[in-house]
XYZ file of C-alpha atoms in Angstrom:
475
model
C -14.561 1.033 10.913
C -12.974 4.249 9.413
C -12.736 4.234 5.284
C -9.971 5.743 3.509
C -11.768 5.822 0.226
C -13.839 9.123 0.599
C -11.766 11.275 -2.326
C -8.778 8.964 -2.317
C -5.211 10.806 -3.131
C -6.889 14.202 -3.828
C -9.267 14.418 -0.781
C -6.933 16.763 1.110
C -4.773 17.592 -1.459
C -7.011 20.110 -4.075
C -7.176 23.676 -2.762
C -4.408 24.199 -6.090
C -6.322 22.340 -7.936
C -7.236 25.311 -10.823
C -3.824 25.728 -11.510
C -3.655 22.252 -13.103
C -6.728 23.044 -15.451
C -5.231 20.533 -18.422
C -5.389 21.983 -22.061
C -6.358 20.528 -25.328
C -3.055 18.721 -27.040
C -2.259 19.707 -30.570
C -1.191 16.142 -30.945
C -3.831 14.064 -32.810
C -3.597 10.916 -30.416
C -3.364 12.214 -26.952
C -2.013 9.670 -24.360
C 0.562 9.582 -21.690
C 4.154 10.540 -21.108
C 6.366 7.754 -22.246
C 8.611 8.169 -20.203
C 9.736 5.452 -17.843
C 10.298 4.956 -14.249
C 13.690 3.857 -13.814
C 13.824 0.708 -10.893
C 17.443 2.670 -10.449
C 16.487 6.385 -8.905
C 18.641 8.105 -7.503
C 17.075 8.928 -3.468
C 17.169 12.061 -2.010
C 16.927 13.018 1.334
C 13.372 14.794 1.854
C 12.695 17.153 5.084
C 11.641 14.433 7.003
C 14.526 12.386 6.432
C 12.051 9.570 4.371
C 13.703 7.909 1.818
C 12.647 9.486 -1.794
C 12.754 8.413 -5.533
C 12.030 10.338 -8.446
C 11.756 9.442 -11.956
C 14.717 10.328 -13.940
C 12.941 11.972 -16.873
C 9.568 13.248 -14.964
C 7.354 14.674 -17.268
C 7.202 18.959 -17.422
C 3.349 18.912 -18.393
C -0.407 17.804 -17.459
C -1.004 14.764 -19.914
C -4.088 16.017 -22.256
C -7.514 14.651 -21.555
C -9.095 12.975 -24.522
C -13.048 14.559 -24.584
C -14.127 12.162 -28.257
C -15.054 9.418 -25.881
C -19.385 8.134 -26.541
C -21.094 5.274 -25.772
C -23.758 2.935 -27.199
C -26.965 2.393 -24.813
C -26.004 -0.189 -22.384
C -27.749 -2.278 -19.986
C -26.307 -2.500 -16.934
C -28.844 -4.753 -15.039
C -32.132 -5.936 -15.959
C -34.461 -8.027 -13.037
C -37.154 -8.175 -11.265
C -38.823 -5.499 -12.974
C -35.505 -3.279 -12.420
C -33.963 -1.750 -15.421
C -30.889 0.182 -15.287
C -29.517 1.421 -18.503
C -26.150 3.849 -19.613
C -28.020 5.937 -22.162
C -25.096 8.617 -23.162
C -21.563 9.907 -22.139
C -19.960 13.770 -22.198
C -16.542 14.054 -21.519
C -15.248 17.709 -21.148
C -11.813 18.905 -19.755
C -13.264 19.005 -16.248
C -15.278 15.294 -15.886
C -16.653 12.399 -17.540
C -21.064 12.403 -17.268
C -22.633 9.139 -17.506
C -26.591 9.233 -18.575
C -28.620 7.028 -16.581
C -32.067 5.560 -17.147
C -33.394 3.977 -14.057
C -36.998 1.941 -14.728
C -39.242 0.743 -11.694
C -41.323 -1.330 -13.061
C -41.608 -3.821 -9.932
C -44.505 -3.591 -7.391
C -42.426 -1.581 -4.736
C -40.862 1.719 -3.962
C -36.753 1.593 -4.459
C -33.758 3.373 -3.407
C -30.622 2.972 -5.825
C -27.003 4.185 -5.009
C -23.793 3.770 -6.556
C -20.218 4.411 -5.107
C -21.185 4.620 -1.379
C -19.468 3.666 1.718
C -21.459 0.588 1.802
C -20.855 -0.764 -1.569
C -18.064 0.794 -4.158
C -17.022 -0.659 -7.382
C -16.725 1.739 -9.917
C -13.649 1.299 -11.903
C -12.374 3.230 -14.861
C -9.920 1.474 -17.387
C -9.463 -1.026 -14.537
C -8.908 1.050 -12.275
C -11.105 1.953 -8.902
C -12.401 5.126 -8.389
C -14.861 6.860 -6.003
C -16.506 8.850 -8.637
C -19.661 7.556 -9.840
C -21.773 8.978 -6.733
C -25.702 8.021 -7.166
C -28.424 8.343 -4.663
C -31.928 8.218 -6.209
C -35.209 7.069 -5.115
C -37.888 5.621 -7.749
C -41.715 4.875 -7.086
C -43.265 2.040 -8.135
C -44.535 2.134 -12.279
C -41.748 5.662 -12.188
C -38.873 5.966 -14.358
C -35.896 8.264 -13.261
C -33.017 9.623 -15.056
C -29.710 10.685 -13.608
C -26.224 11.692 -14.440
C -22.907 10.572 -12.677
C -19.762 11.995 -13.010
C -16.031 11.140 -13.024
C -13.499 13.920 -12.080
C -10.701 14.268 -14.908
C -7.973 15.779 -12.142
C -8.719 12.342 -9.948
C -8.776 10.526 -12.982
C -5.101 12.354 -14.515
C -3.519 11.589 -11.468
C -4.297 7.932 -11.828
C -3.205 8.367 -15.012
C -5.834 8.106 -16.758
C -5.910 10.183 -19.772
C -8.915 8.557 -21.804
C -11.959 6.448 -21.321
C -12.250 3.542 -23.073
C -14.578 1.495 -20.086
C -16.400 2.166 -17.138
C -17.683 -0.421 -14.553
C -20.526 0.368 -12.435
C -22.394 -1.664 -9.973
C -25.514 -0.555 -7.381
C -27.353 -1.272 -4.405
C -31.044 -1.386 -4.289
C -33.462 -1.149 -1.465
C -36.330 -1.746 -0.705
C -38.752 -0.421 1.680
C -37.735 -3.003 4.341
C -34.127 -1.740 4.044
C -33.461 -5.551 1.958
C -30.976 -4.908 -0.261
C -29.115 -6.126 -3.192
C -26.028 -5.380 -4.876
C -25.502 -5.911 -8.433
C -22.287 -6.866 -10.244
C -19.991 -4.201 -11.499
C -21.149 -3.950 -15.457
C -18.979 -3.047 -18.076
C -19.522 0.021 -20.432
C -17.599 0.230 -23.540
C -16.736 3.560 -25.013
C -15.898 4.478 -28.445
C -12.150 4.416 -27.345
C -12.426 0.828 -28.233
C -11.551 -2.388 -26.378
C -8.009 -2.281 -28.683
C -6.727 0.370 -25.633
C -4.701 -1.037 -22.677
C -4.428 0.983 -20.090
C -0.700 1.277 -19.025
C 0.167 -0.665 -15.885
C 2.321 2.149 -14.711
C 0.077 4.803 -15.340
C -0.336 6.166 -12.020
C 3.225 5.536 -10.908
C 3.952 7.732 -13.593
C 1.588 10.462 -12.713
C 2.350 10.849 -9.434
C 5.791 11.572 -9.673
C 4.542 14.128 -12.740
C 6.488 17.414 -11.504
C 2.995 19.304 -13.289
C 0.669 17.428 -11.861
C 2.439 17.667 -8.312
C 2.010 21.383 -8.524
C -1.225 22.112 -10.564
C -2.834 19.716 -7.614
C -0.247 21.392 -4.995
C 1.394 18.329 -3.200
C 4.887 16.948 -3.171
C 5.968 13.146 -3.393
C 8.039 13.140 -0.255
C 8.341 9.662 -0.209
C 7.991 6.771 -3.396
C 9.471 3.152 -3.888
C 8.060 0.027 -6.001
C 9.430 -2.564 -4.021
C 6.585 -5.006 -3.498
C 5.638 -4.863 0.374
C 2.568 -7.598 -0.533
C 1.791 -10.816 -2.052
C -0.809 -12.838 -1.376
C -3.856 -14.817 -3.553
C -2.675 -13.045 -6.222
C -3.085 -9.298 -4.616
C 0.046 -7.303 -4.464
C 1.017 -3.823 -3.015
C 3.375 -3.276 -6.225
C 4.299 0.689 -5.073
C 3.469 3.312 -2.026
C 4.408 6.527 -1.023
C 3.818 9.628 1.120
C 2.251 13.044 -0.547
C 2.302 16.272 1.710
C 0.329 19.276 0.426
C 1.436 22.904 1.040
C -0.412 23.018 4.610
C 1.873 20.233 5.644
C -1.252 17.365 6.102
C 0.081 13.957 4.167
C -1.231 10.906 2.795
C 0.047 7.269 2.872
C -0.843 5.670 -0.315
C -0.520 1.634 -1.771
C -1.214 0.717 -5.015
C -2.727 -2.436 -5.069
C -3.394 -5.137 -7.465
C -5.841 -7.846 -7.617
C -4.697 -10.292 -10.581
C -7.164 -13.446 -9.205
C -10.349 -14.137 -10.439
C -12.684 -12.975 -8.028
C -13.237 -9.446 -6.105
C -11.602 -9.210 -2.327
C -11.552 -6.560 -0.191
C -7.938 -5.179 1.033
C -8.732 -4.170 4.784
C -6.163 -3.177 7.091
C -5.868 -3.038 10.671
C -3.687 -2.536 13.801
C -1.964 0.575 12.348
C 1.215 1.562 14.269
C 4.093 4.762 13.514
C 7.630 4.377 14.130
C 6.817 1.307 16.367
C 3.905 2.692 18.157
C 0.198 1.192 18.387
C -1.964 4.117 17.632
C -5.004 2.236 16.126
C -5.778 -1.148 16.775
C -9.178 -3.196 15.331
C -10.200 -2.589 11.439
C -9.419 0.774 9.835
C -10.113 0.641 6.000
C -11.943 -1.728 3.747
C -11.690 -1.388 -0.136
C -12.859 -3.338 -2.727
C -10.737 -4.626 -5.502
C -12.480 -6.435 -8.423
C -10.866 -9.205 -10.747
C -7.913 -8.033 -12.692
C -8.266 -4.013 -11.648
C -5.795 -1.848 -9.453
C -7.126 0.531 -6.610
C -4.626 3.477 -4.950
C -5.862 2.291 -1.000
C -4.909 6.054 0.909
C -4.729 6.297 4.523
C -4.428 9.735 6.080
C -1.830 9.814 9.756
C -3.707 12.643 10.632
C -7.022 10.977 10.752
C -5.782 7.891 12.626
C -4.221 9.032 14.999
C -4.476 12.785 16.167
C -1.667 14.797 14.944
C -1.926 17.083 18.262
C -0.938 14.116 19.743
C 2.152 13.109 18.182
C 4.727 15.167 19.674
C 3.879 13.689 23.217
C 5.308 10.398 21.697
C 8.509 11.638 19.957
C 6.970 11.479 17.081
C 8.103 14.414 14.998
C 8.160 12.649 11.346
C 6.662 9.118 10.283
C 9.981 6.938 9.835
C 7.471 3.867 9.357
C 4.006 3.029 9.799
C 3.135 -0.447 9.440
C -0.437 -2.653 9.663
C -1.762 -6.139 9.442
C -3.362 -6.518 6.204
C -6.578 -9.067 5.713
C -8.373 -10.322 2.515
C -11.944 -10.951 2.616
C -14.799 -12.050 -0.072
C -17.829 -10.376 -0.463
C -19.252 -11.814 2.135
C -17.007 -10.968 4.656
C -15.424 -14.096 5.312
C -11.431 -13.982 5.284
C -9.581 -15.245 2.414
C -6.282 -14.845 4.180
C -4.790 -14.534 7.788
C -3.588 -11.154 8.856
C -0.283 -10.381 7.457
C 2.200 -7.920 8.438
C 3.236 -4.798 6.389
C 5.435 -2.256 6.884
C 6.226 0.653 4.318
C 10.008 2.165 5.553
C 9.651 5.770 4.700
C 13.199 6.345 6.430
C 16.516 4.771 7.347
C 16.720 5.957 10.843
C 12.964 5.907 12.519
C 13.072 8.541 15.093
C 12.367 6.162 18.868
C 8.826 6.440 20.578
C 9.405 8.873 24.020
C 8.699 6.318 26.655
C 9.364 8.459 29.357
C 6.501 9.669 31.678
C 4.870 9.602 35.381
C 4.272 5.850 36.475
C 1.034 4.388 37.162
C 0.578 1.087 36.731
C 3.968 -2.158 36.564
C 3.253 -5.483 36.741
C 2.438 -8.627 35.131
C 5.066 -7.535 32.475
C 2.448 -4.587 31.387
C 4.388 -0.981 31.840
C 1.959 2.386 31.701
C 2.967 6.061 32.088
C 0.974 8.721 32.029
C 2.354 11.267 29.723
C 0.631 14.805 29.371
C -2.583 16.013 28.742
C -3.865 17.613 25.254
C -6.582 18.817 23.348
C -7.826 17.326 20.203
C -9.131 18.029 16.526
C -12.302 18.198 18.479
C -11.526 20.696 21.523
C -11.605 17.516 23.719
C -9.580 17.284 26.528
C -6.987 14.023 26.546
C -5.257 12.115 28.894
C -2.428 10.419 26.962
C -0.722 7.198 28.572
C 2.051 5.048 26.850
C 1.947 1.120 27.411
C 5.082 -1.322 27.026
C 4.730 -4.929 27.103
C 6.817 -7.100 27.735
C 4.243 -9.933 29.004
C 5.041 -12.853 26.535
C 1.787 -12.159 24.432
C -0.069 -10.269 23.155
C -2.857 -7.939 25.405
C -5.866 -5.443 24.925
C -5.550 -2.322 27.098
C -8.639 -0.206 27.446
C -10.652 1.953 30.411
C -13.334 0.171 32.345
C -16.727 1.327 31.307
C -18.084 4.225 33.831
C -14.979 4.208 35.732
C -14.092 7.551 35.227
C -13.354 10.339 37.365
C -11.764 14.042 37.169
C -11.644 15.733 40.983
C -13.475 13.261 42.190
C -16.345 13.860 40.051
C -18.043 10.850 37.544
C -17.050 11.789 33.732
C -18.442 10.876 30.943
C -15.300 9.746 28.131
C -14.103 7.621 25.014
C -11.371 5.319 24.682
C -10.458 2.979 22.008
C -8.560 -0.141 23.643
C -5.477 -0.811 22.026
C -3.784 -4.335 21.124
C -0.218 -4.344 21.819
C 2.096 -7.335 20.556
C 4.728 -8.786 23.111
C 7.558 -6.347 23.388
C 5.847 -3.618 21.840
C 4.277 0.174 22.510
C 1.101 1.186 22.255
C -0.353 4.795 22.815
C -3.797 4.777 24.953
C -5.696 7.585 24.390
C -8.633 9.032 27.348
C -10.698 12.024 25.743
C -13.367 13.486 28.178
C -16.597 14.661 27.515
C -18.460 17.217 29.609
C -15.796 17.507 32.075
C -16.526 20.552 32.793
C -18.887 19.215 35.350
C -15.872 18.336 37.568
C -15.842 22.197 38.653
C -12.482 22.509 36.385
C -12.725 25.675 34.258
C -9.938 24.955 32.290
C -7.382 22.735 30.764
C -5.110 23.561 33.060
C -6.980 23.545 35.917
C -7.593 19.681 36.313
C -5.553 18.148 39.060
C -5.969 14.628 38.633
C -8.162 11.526 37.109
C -9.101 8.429 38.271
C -10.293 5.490 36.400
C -10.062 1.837 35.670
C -7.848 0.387 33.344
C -8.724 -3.553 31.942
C -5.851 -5.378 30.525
C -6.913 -8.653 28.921
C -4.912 -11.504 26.741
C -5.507 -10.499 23.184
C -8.999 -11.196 21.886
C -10.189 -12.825 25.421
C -12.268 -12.066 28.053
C -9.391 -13.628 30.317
C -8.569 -10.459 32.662
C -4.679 -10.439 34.013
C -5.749 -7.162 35.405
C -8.019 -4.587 36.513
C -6.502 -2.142 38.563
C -7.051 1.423 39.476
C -4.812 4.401 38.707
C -4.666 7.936 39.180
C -2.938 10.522 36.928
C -1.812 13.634 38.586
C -1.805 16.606 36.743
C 0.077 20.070 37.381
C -0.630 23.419 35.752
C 0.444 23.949 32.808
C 0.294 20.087 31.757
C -1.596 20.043 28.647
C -0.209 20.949 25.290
């Protein structure tokens, strides 16, 4: 499972991100813009033809950060001889440092963390963040004390511009690698519990014309339409951001109005109408009554080096199935479809290519070879169904062969629905061995290709196809 939640929006987009240094506000209550996203905006037609909105009145300026926030000491879980306590709070122009006090008292050695990929709950003002990073390990009878820290540019362009609570919740192991996660705790700052954060706060940041330049990005892409609604979690907005090196980010804002946390994980990711990721790709966790901005980067899911191959120029849509789950992993929903339009006209997937495999309704071409992110070389094939259900399409374990030599590879099967394309992906390791000394040098592959009924171990086929390469085939 890949996670999107590593630096959320910001996580490709901050190599600007002096410029948007914010400055103290002469006013004497510092909060944000009030000015209002109009459900009327006019679109525009971006670069890559995605259907924009912009707020009529965006704001010309970085929102002030409020620094006056302090805390009382706060407990934030006391058991077993475990004693976790918020002792202070420093808020500056550049983050937000929460004092920690972490007391061992019990029998046994102890690793805490806080905001990893395993568990992540932090929230500020009800909102998630990834901030909040702690990795410590306490002795028995040892007392440790540690700082965490919130970034003020992440927490701006949530639109955040105070602190009036912070939740925090850890995992603790032991020796054995047991483990136990404590609930998120609340810590209430001098702000007082009278503040509200603004339910449009980060719609109105992002489309902040400052803050889209101090942190060097564009909003190519924005609409509030809700796309999701179920057990009381909605996607109430998304978007696309591009920074100034061209890399972009998909983002939903979700909501979680029930009364218990879920994770929002999506799956089966597809652009303009093509499989490029099938199986689980994100996982974030939502507690009761808080918002989280859930990012996923095209790049990252499917190689951009690729995308040309497949006619796919610009993202016109990208769509997923979307599954809520408990704590425990179980599913609170079935997997729904959904599907954020980022332009009228989605550019069609190139389905043209050398045949190698037609029958049983299953249609593959092989298309070119390329080289990744990673300097592998990649066979790229294209399959079309058109079977009356849905199938997995993979490459037979140890099946592979370049000039008649064994190869070592990786290949992520795909799941394509009835009447739909899916791109398989073959990237070779050590291939070299073959006696090829270049790219461009490999004549042909060989392998095995599996094509089962969606999540069954019922084969409709197994066969074995060669793709013939020419000089001058990869890209």
């Amino acid at each position: 499972m890949k996670k999107s939640i590593a630096l959320l929006l910001v996580s490709c987009l901050l190599l600007a991100l002096a410029a948007c240094s914010p400055t103290e506000s002469s006013s004497s209550e510092p909060g944000p813009s009030s000015s209002s996203i109009s459900s009327d905006t006019a679109a525009q037609e971006p670069e890559s033809d995605a259907v924009e909105e912009t707020s009529s009145a965006p704001q010309e300026s970085v929102p002030s950060f409020d620094t006056t926030a302090t805390i009382q000491e706060t407990v934030l879980y006391e058991e077993n001889g475990v004693k976790i306590t918020a002792t202070g709070l420093e808020c500056s122009l550049s983050q937000v440092a929460l004092d920690l006090t972490i007391e061992n008292n019990s029998s046994q050695d102890l690793s805490f963390s806080s905001a990893t990929l395993g568990y992540s709950c932090n929230a500020v003002n009800g909102i998630m963040v990834d901030d909040g990073y702690v990795n410590c390990e306490v002795a028995a009878g040892k007392i440790a004390n540690e700082t965490v820290s919130f970034s003020t540019q992440q927490l701006l362009l949530y639109g955040i511009d105070r602190v009036s609570r912070i939740q925090m919740g850890f995992t603790i192991t032991d020796a054995d690698y047991n483990s136990i996660y404590t609930d998120p705790t609340v810590v209430q700052t001098s702000i007082g519990e009278s503040y509200k954060q603004p339910a449009d706060s980060f719609q109105k940041a992002v489309q902040n014309s400052a803050i889209q330049s101090g942190l060097g990005f564009t909003l190519s892409y924005f609409q509030t339409e809700s796309i999701f609604d179920q057990n009381g979690v909605q996607v109430v907005s998304s978007g696309l951001l591009q920074n100034s090196s061209g890399e972009q980010m998909l983002f939903l804002e979700v909501v979680n109005t029930g009364e218990q946390p879920v994770y929002f994980s999506t799956s089966d990711i597809a652009f303009n109408g093509l499989v490029v990721h099938s199986y689980n790709w994100s996982s974030d966790l939502i507690l009761p009554g808080a918002r989280r901005v859930v990012t996923i980067d095209p790049g990252k899911v499917f190689e951009e080096e690729f995308w040309s191959a497949y006619g796919m120029e610009n993202l016109g849509s990208v769509a997923m199935n979307v599954i809520l789950r408990d704590q425990d992993g179980n599913d609170l929903t079935t997997a729904a479809l959904l599907q954020v339009q980022l332009a009228q006209d989605v550019p069609a997937v190139n389905t043209e290519g050398v045949e190698v495999y037609n029958a049983n309704g299953i249609h593959i071409v092989s298309k070119e070879l390329a080289v990744d992110g990673l300097d592998r070389t990649c066979a790229l094939l294209l399959v079309q169904n058109t079977s009356g259900q849905s199938v997995d399409v993979g490459v037979a374990y140890d099946s592979l062969s370049v000039g008649g030599v064994m190869t070592d590879f990786s290949c992520s099967d795909q799941t394509i629905p009835d009447s739909g394309l899916g791109a398989l992906v073959v990237c070779l390791s050590d291939w070299e061995d073959s006696g090829s000394t270049s790219v461009e040098n490999i004549a042909d592959m060989e392998m095995q290709l599996e094509i089962r009924a969606e999540n069954s171990y019922d084969t409709i086929d197994s066969p074995k196809v060669t793709l013939n390469f020419s000089a001058g085939s990869a890209v």
